[in-house]
Amino acid sequence: MGPLAGLRIIEIDGLGPVTFSGMVLADMGAEVLRLTRGGAAPAAVFDEVGGEVLHRGRTAVPVDLKSPGDRDKVLALIAGADVLIEGFRPGVMERLGLGPDACAAVNPRLVYGRVTGWGQTGPMSDQVGHDINYLALSGALYPMGAGDQPPCPPLNLVGDYGGGAMMLVSGVLAALLEAKTTGRGRVVDAAMTDGSALLTSLFHALRARGLWSERREANLLDGGTPFYRCYTCRDGGFVAVGALEPRFYTALIKGLGLTPDEAPQFDRENWPALQARFAALFATRDRDDWAMHFAGTEACVTPVLTMSEAAAHPHNQARGTFVSAGVVQPAPAPRFAAAAAPISAERPLLPLDQALADWTNENA
C-alpha cells in the first residue's frame, strides 16, 4: 500500500508528461483510471510508445469524449474522483464539456491538473511544440552541449518529465493538501516552459554573481572544467569525473599519478592543457579498469553505463533500482518506509460502464 492509497485519479490519456505523471502517481498507490481513445474516436496520430512501462499500474477505459453519452459517464466518474490530469492544448477540454468549470460543478473538491508546453495563457499558448522547443524558449537548452557545437537536447528528461510531469505531480499533491482543509479544488497549470526555467534557478544565481558564463562548456558544471566531465577510455567506453571539492580532486590526481603542483585545480588558464592531459591518461586503460582502480576512493570517478549495463550493476541490483515486469524497467521512486509496492503491468481494458459501476460501488 503506497502513501496515495485511496486516492482516485482520472488520467485523460495523452503523450509525454501526462503519461509519466499517471505512472508516478499510480506507483505511489493511487487508483488511476486512464481514459483512452475509444474505437469510435478518430485514430491517433501515433500510438503512445513505451506503454508496457509507462502505462503500468492502471486500468485503461476506452471512451469517446465527443459522445454526449460517454461524456456524461465521464462526468459521473469525475464526481467521485480526487484528481483529474490532462495534457490537451488550451481550450480542448472546455470544448469537450470537461473543462474545470464543468468538472467543478459536479465535484467542487476536484484538483484539476493541466500540463502543456507553453501554459494555459500567453501569446504562444495555442502554438504547437515539443520538449526541445520548450527548453529552447526557457533558456534551459542553450547551456547544454559542447562549446563548438549547437546545443544538444538532453533526451526529453528536462522538459517533458522534469519541467512538466514532475511539476504537475508536485502541484497536484500541493493542491490536494489544500483541498483536504478547504473542501475546494484548484486548477494546476503546469507549463513545461515554466518548469524548465525553474530548473535553471541555480545558474541564474551564479550568473548574477558573475560565476556563470553563457558560453557552453566554459563553466563548473557544463564540462568546462577538467575535473567535471566525461573522458574516453582505451576500449571506447567512458568514465564520468565529478571531483569538485578539493579533497575529492586530490584523490583524483593521486589516482592518475599526478601531484598538486602538476595539476592545480583552479588555474583556469591551465584547464585546457590539464583536460588534454587527463584525456591522455584515461585513454591508457579500459573503462572497467578505471572503475576498479578508483573504487572505494573519494575521486568521484564512475563508469558511464548503458541502460542495459545499469540494470545489471551490483549497486542497482542490491537496491532493486530496476525490476522486470514483462520488460526490464526502472522501479518506482522515491522509496517509502514499510510501503514496498511491486509494480504491475498495464491492466486489461475495462468497459466504461463497468468502470463507472465499480467506481460507484466503491464510493457507496
GROMACS .gro file of C-alpha atoms in nm:
model
  364
    1MET     CA    1   0.000   0.000   0.000
    2GLY     CA    2   0.161   0.323  -0.115
    3PRO     CA    3   0.110   0.660   0.054
    4LEU     CA    4  -0.153   0.760  -0.203
    5ALA     CA    5  -0.370   0.452  -0.143
    6GLY     CA    6  -0.735   0.552  -0.154
    7LEU     CA    7  -0.672   0.847  -0.384
    8ARG     CA    8  -0.871   0.838  -0.709
    9ILE     CA    9  -0.732   0.992  -1.025
   10ILE     CA   10  -0.874   1.030  -1.374
   11GLU     CA   11  -0.598   1.043  -1.636
   12ILE     CA   12  -0.704   1.169  -1.977
   13ASP     CA   13  -0.474   0.965  -2.197
   14GLY     CA   14  -0.204   1.157  -2.379
   15LEU     CA   15   0.163   1.159  -2.462
   16GLY     CA   16   0.472   1.256  -2.265
   17PRO     CA   17   0.424   1.425  -1.928
   18VAL     CA   18   0.063   1.319  -1.859
   19THR     CA   19   0.151   0.954  -1.910
   20PHE     CA   20   0.460   0.981  -1.691
   21SER     CA   21   0.265   1.165  -1.420
   22GLY     CA   22  -0.002   0.896  -1.420
   23MET     CA   23   0.264   0.629  -1.381
   24VAL     CA   24   0.431   0.809  -1.089
   25LEU     CA   25   0.100   0.863  -0.908
   26ALA     CA   26  -0.003   0.501  -0.962
   27ASP     CA   27   0.338   0.384  -0.839
   28MET     CA   28   0.267   0.577  -0.518
   29GLY     CA   29  -0.053   0.380  -0.463
   30ALA     CA   30  -0.324   0.597  -0.622
   31GLU     CA   31  -0.607   0.431  -0.811
   32VAL     CA   32  -0.572   0.573  -1.160
   33LEU     CA   33  -0.824   0.525  -1.441
   34ARG     CA   34  -0.663   0.604  -1.776
   35LEU     CA   35  -0.934   0.716  -2.017
   36THR     CA   36  -0.814   0.614  -2.361
   37ARG     CA   37  -0.932   0.680  -2.714
   38GLY     CA   38  -1.238   0.465  -2.787
   39GLY     CA   39  -1.287   0.262  -3.101
   40ALA     CA   40  -1.533   0.514  -3.244
   41ALA     CA   41  -1.296   0.805  -3.194
   42PRO     CA   42  -1.063   0.927  -3.472
   43ALA     CA   43  -0.732   0.745  -3.488
   44ALA     CA   44  -0.443   0.898  -3.301
   45VAL     CA   45  -0.158   1.048  -3.500
   46PHE     CA   46   0.068   0.784  -3.347
   47ASP     CA   47   0.036   0.542  -3.059
   48GLU     CA   48   0.200   0.601  -2.725
   49VAL     CA   49   0.539   0.434  -2.729
   50GLY     CA   50   0.665   0.256  -2.425
   51GLY     CA   51   0.320   0.176  -2.294
   52GLU     CA   52   0.433  -0.155  -2.145
   53VAL     CA   53   0.628   0.056  -1.895
   54LEU     CA   54   0.464   0.398  -1.891
   55HIS     CA   55   0.110   0.258  -1.859
   56ARG     CA   56   0.190   0.028  -1.571
   57GLY     CA   57  -0.029   0.002  -1.265
   58ARG     CA   58  -0.354   0.141  -1.402
   59THR     CA   59  -0.665   0.037  -1.588
   60ALA     CA   60  -0.742   0.167  -1.936
   61VAL     CA   61  -1.104   0.263  -2.009
   62PRO     CA   62  -1.187   0.337  -2.376
   63VAL     CA   63  -1.413   0.640  -2.419
   64ASP     CA   64  -1.525   0.875  -2.694
   65LEU     CA   65  -1.509   1.218  -2.534
   66LYS     CA   66  -1.709   1.365  -2.824
   67SER     CA   67  -2.002   1.136  -2.750
   68PRO     CA   68  -2.258   1.303  -2.517
   69GLY     CA   69  -2.335   0.967  -2.357
   70ASP     CA   70  -1.971   0.889  -2.284
   71ARG     CA   71  -1.911   1.243  -2.166
   72ASP     CA   72  -2.193   1.216  -1.911
   73LYS     CA   73  -2.046   0.893  -1.780
   74VAL     CA   74  -1.701   1.053  -1.756
   75LEU     CA   75  -1.854   1.336  -1.553
   76ALA     CA   76  -2.005   1.074  -1.324
   77LEU     CA   77  -1.658   0.926  -1.276
   78ILE     CA   78  -1.519   1.274  -1.210
   79ALA     CA   79  -1.785   1.328  -0.943
   80GLY     CA   80  -1.617   1.055  -0.738
   81ALA     CA   81  -1.255   1.143  -0.818
   82ASP     CA   82  -0.996   1.341  -0.625
   83VAL     CA   83  -0.784   1.447  -0.923
   84LEU     CA   84  -0.805   1.481  -1.299
   85ILE     CA   85  -0.490   1.522  -1.510
   86GLU     CA   86  -0.485   1.614  -1.878
   87GLY     CA   87  -0.242   1.746  -2.137
   88PHE     CA   88  -0.451   1.881  -2.425
   89ARG     CA   89  -0.387   2.220  -2.579
   90PRO     CA   90  -0.570   2.504  -2.402
   91GLY     CA   91  -0.945   2.509  -2.469
   92VAL     CA   92  -0.980   2.148  -2.588
   93MET     CA   93  -1.125   2.012  -2.264
   94GLU     CA   94  -1.361   2.310  -2.243
   95ARG     CA   95  -1.491   2.238  -2.594
   96LEU     CA   96  -1.549   1.876  -2.493
   97GLY     CA   97  -1.760   1.992  -2.198
   98LEU     CA   98  -1.500   1.865  -1.948
   99GLY     CA   99  -1.318   2.183  -1.856
  100PRO     CA  100  -1.251   2.291  -1.497
  101ASP     CA  101  -1.584   2.471  -1.455
  102ALA     CA  102  -1.789   2.175  -1.578
  103CYS     CA  103  -1.597   1.939  -1.354
  104ALA     CA  104  -1.619   2.168  -1.051
  105ALA     CA  105  -1.995   2.176  -1.096
  106VAL     CA  106  -2.013   1.803  -1.022
  107ASN     CA  107  -1.716   1.790  -0.782
  108PRO     CA  108  -1.608   2.115  -0.611
  109ARG     CA  109  -1.316   1.945  -0.434
  110LEU     CA  110  -1.160   1.814  -0.757
  111VAL     CA  111  -0.796   1.905  -0.824
  112TYR     CA  112  -0.769   1.968  -1.197
  113GLY     CA  113  -0.412   1.921  -1.321
  114ARG     CA  114  -0.316   2.054  -1.664
  115VAL     CA  115   0.022   2.021  -1.830
  116THR     CA  116   0.115   2.187  -2.159
  117GLY     CA  117   0.427   2.316  -2.326
  118TRP     CA  118   0.357   2.688  -2.324
  119GLY     CA  119   0.096   2.708  -2.045
  120GLN     CA  120  -0.273   2.794  -2.039
  121THR     CA  121  -0.211   3.165  -2.109
  122GLY     CA  122   0.033   3.379  -2.303
  123PRO     CA  123   0.075   3.467  -2.671
  124MET     CA  124   0.216   3.123  -2.759
  125SER     CA  125  -0.030   2.912  -2.559
  126ASP     CA  126  -0.209   2.787  -2.874
  127GLN     CA  127   0.106   2.703  -3.067
  128VAL     CA  128   0.238   2.350  -3.116
  129GLY     CA  129   0.577   2.240  -2.994
  130HIS     CA  130   0.779   1.963  -2.838
  131ASP     CA  131   1.021   1.925  -2.549
  132ILE     CA  132   1.313   2.073  -2.742
  133ASN     CA  133   1.111   2.388  -2.824
  134TYR     CA  134   1.006   2.446  -2.464
  135LEU     CA  135   1.363   2.401  -2.346
  136ALA     CA  136   1.483   2.642  -2.612
  137LEU     CA  137   1.247   2.920  -2.506
  138SER     CA  138   1.306   2.870  -2.132
  139GLY     CA  139   1.682   2.917  -2.159
  140ALA     CA  140   1.749   2.564  -2.038
  141LEU     CA  141   1.870   2.425  -2.372
  142TYR     CA  142   2.133   2.682  -2.465
  143PRO     CA  143   2.395   2.581  -2.200
  144MET     CA  144   2.388   2.211  -2.293
  145GLY     CA  145   2.644   2.051  -2.518
  146ALA     CA  146   2.995   2.107  -2.649
  147GLY     CA  147   3.118   2.463  -2.685
  148ASP     CA  148   3.190   2.432  -3.056
  149GLN     CA  149   2.864   2.258  -3.146
  150PRO     CA  150   2.493   2.353  -3.142
  151PRO     CA  151   2.312   2.284  -2.811
  152CYS     CA  152   2.241   1.916  -2.753
  153PRO     CA  153   1.891   1.814  -2.634
  154PRO     CA  154   1.905   1.611  -2.307
  155LEU     CA  155   1.658   1.350  -2.433
  156ASN     CA  156   1.313   1.463  -2.313
  157LEU     CA  157   1.409   1.440  -1.948
  158VAL     CA  158   1.424   1.811  -1.864
  159GLY     CA  159   1.117   1.945  -2.045
  160ASP     CA  160   0.860   1.667  -2.063
  161TYR     CA  161   0.946   1.493  -1.739
  162GLY     CA  162   1.136   1.736  -1.514
  163GLY     CA  163   0.973   2.064  -1.611
  164GLY     CA  164   0.636   1.911  -1.700
  165ALA     CA  165   0.542   1.582  -1.535
  166MET     CA  166   0.717   1.630  -1.201
  167MET     CA  167   0.590   1.988  -1.170
  168LEU     CA  168   0.240   1.856  -1.239
  169VAL     CA  169   0.277   1.585  -0.974
  170SER     CA  170   0.407   1.827  -0.711
  171GLY     CA  171   0.140   2.085  -0.794
  172VAL     CA  172  -0.138   1.826  -0.776
  173LEU     CA  173  -0.016   1.697  -0.438
  174ALA     CA  174   0.004   2.051  -0.300
  175ALA     CA  175  -0.348   2.129  -0.422
  176LEU     CA  176  -0.475   1.806  -0.268
  177LEU     CA  177  -0.344   1.915   0.072
  178GLU     CA  178  -0.527   2.244   0.033
  179ALA     CA  179  -0.849   2.071  -0.078
  180LYS     CA  180  -0.833   1.848   0.228
  181THR     CA  181  -0.863   2.151   0.457
  182THR     CA  182  -1.082   2.381   0.244
  183GLY     CA  183  -1.303   2.135   0.060
  184ARG     CA  184  -1.230   2.325  -0.263
  185GLY     CA  185  -1.018   2.205  -0.551
  186ARG     CA  186  -0.783   2.411  -0.762
  187VAL     CA  187  -0.663   2.418  -1.121
  188VAL     CA  188  -0.291   2.341  -1.157
  189ASP     CA  189  -0.132   2.498  -1.467
  190ALA     CA  190   0.199   2.316  -1.527
  191ALA     CA  191   0.380   2.464  -1.827
  192MET     CA  192   0.699   2.298  -1.945
  193THR     CA  193   0.849   2.639  -2.021
  194ASP     CA  194   0.785   2.748  -1.662
  195GLY     CA  195   0.910   2.423  -1.511
  196SER     CA  196   1.222   2.406  -1.728
  197ALA     CA  197   1.304   2.768  -1.640
  198LEU     CA  198   1.262   2.688  -1.270
  199LEU     CA  199   1.513   2.406  -1.301
  200THR     CA  200   1.776   2.660  -1.411
  201SER     CA  201   1.744   2.863  -1.087
  202LEU     CA  202   2.096   2.783  -0.965
  203PHE     CA  203   2.252   2.903  -1.289
  204HIS     CA  204   2.062   3.232  -1.278
  205ALA     CA  205   2.202   3.283  -0.929
  206LEU     CA  206   2.555   3.201  -1.044
  207ARG     CA  207   2.523   3.429  -1.347
  208ALA     CA  208   2.407   3.719  -1.129
  209ARG     CA  209   2.725   3.680  -0.923
  210GLY     CA  210   2.949   3.664  -1.228
  211LEU     CA  211   3.017   3.293  -1.175
  212TRP     CA  212   2.846   3.161  -1.488
  213SER     CA  213   2.934   3.239  -1.846
  214GLU     CA  214   2.676   3.199  -2.121
  215ARG     CA  215   2.938   3.024  -2.331
  216ARG     CA  216   2.880   2.649  -2.343
  217GLU     CA  217   3.144   2.420  -2.196
  218ALA     CA  218   3.305   2.709  -2.008
  219ASN     CA  219   3.164   2.663  -1.658
  220LEU     CA  220   3.186   2.447  -1.350
  221LEU     CA  221   2.902   2.204  -1.426
  222ASP     CA  222   2.882   2.206  -1.807
  223GLY     CA  223   3.204   2.020  -1.892
  224GLY     CA  224   3.416   2.333  -1.890
  225THR     CA  225   3.650   2.206  -1.616
  226PRO     CA  226   3.887   1.909  -1.642
  227PHE     CA  227   3.752   1.768  -1.313
  228TYR     CA  228   3.380   1.763  -1.401
  229ARG     CA  229   3.331   1.598  -1.736
  230CYS     CA  230   3.349   1.262  -1.915
  231TYR     CA  231   3.655   1.101  -2.070
  232THR     CA  232   3.703   0.831  -2.332
  233CYS     CA  233   3.886   0.516  -2.227
  234ARG     CA  234   4.107   0.277  -2.423
  235ASP     CA  235   3.820   0.042  -2.507
  236GLY     CA  236   3.589   0.319  -2.626
  237GLY     CA  237   3.394   0.330  -2.300
  238PHE     CA  238   3.361   0.640  -2.087
  239VAL     CA  239   3.416   0.746  -1.728
  240ALA     CA  240   3.242   1.032  -1.550
  241VAL     CA  241   3.460   1.251  -1.329
  242GLY     CA  242   3.292   1.468  -1.064
  243ALA     CA  243   3.580   1.571  -0.837
  244LEU     CA  244   3.451   1.917  -0.744
  245GLU     CA  245   3.565   1.952  -0.383
  246PRO     CA  246   3.940   1.991  -0.322
  247ARG     CA  247   3.977   1.669  -0.124
  248PHE     CA  248   3.797   1.474  -0.398
  249TYR     CA  249   4.020   1.639  -0.656
  250THR     CA  250   4.324   1.540  -0.454
  251ALA     CA  251   4.211   1.176  -0.467
  252LEU     CA  252   4.155   1.209  -0.843
  253ILE     CA  253   4.500   1.336  -0.931
  254LYS     CA  254   4.661   1.088  -0.693
  255GLY     CA  255   4.481   0.809  -0.875
  256LEU     CA  256   4.604   0.948  -1.206
  257GLY     CA  257   4.962   0.957  -1.079
  258LEU     CA  258   4.985   1.335  -1.068
  259THR     CA  259   5.084   1.582  -0.796
  260PRO     CA  260   4.908   1.904  -0.691
  261ASP     CA  261   5.195   2.106  -0.839
  262GLU     CA  262   5.147   1.935  -1.175
  263ALA     CA  263   4.770   1.977  -1.173
  264PRO     CA  264   4.647   2.282  -0.978
  265GLN     CA  265   4.268   2.261  -0.958
  266PHE     CA  266   4.156   2.620  -1.004
  267ASP     CA  267   4.411   2.756  -1.250
  268ARG     CA  268   4.157   2.837  -1.523
  269GLU     CA  269   4.426   2.929  -1.775
  270ASN     CA  270   4.567   2.579  -1.741
  271TRP     CA  271   4.233   2.397  -1.771
  272PRO     CA  272   4.259   2.320  -2.147
  273ALA     CA  273   4.607   2.171  -2.107
  274LEU     CA  274   4.503   1.980  -1.795
  275GLN     CA  275   4.194   1.845  -1.968
  276ALA     CA  276   4.411   1.719  -2.252
  277ARG     CA  277   4.645   1.553  -2.004
  278PHE     CA  278   4.357   1.386  -1.820
  279ALA     CA  279   4.218   1.268  -2.155
  280ALA     CA  280   4.552   1.112  -2.250
  281LEU     CA  281   4.575   0.933  -1.916
  282PHE     CA  282   4.222   0.794  -1.923
  283ALA     CA  283   4.285   0.669  -2.277
  284THR     CA  284   4.556   0.434  -2.148
  285ARG     CA  285   4.321   0.191  -1.971
  286ASP     CA  286   3.979   0.036  -2.026
  287ARG     CA  287   3.669   0.181  -1.864
  288ASP     CA  288   3.618  -0.102  -1.615
  289ASP     CA  289   3.987  -0.098  -1.524
  290TRP     CA  290   3.949   0.267  -1.421
  291ALA     CA  291   3.629   0.185  -1.233
  292MET     CA  292   3.814  -0.079  -1.028
  293HIS     CA  293   4.115   0.149  -0.985
  294PHE     CA  294   3.906   0.428  -0.830
  295ALA     CA  295   3.660   0.206  -0.643
  296GLY     CA  296   3.649   0.292  -0.273
  297THR     CA  297   3.830   0.624  -0.318
  298GLU     CA  298   3.692   0.977  -0.294
  299ALA     CA  299   3.789   1.063  -0.652
  300CYS     CA  300   3.426   1.057  -0.774
  301VAL     CA  301   3.507   0.854  -1.084
  302THR     CA  302   3.240   0.615  -1.213
  303PRO     CA  303   3.186   0.422  -1.534
  304VAL     CA  304   2.929   0.565  -1.775
  305LEU     CA  305   2.690   0.272  -1.813
  306THR     CA  306   2.450   0.194  -2.093
  307MET     CA  307   2.089   0.139  -1.989
  308SER     CA  308   2.130  -0.238  -2.008
  309GLU     CA  309   2.451  -0.223  -1.806
  310ALA     CA  310   2.285  -0.003  -1.543
  311ALA     CA  311   2.020  -0.269  -1.478
  312ALA     CA  312   2.294  -0.526  -1.410
  313HIS     CA  313   2.517  -0.310  -1.188
  314PRO     CA  314   2.559  -0.460  -0.838
  315HIS     CA  315   2.452  -0.141  -0.658
  316ASN     CA  316   2.136  -0.107  -0.863
  317GLN     CA  317   2.062  -0.477  -0.821
  318ALA     CA  318   2.107  -0.455  -0.444
  319ARG     CA  319   1.860  -0.168  -0.423
  320GLY     CA  320   1.617  -0.309  -0.677
  321THR     CA  321   1.652   0.005  -0.886
  322PHE     CA  322   1.533  -0.189  -1.189
  323VAL     CA  323   1.271  -0.462  -1.197
  324SER     CA  324   1.135  -0.698  -1.457
  325ALA     CA  325   0.761  -0.694  -1.518
  326GLY     CA  326   0.732  -0.808  -1.876
  327VAL     CA  327   1.031  -0.590  -1.963
  328VAL     CA  328   1.321  -0.460  -1.756
  329GLN     CA  329   1.225  -0.114  -1.630
  330PRO     CA  330   1.301   0.136  -1.353
  331ALA     CA  331   1.132   0.060  -1.021
  332PRO     CA  332   0.909   0.320  -0.855
  333ALA     CA  333   1.086   0.608  -0.683
  334PRO     CA  334   1.119   0.751  -0.426
  335ARG     CA  335   1.104   0.477  -0.164
  336PHE     CA  336   0.862   0.489   0.128
  337ALA     CA  337   0.933   0.300   0.450
  338ALA     CA  338   0.710  -0.003   0.508
  339ALA     CA  339   0.538   0.055   0.176
  340ALA     CA  340   0.713  -0.173  -0.069
  341ALA     CA  341   0.479  -0.194  -0.365
  342PRO     CA  342   0.564  -0.429  -0.651
  343ILE     CA  343   0.476  -0.274  -0.984
  344SER     CA  344   0.215  -0.428  -1.206
  345ALA     CA  345   0.181  -0.425  -1.580
  346GLU     CA  346  -0.087  -0.226  -1.759
  347ARG     CA  347  -0.421  -0.379  -1.663
  348PRO     CA  348  -0.672  -0.511  -1.919
  349LEU     CA  349  -0.914  -0.271  -2.086
  350LEU     CA  350  -1.226  -0.208  -1.881
  351PRO     CA  351  -1.554  -0.101  -2.043
  352LEU     CA  352  -1.670   0.245  -1.940
  353ASP     CA  353  -1.998   0.116  -1.791
  354GLN     CA  354  -1.810  -0.138  -1.581
  355ALA     CA  355  -1.557   0.122  -1.466
  356LEU     CA  356  -1.840   0.353  -1.362
  357ALA     CA  357  -2.022   0.073  -1.178
  358ASP     CA  358  -1.705  -0.028  -0.991
  359TRP     CA  359  -1.624   0.335  -0.909
  360THR     CA  360  -1.977   0.396  -0.777
  361ASN     CA  361  -1.984   0.076  -0.572
  362GLU     CA  362  -1.652   0.161  -0.410
  363ASN     CA  363  -1.790   0.502  -0.317
  364ALA     CA  364  -2.106   0.356  -0.165
   0.00000   0.00000   0.00000
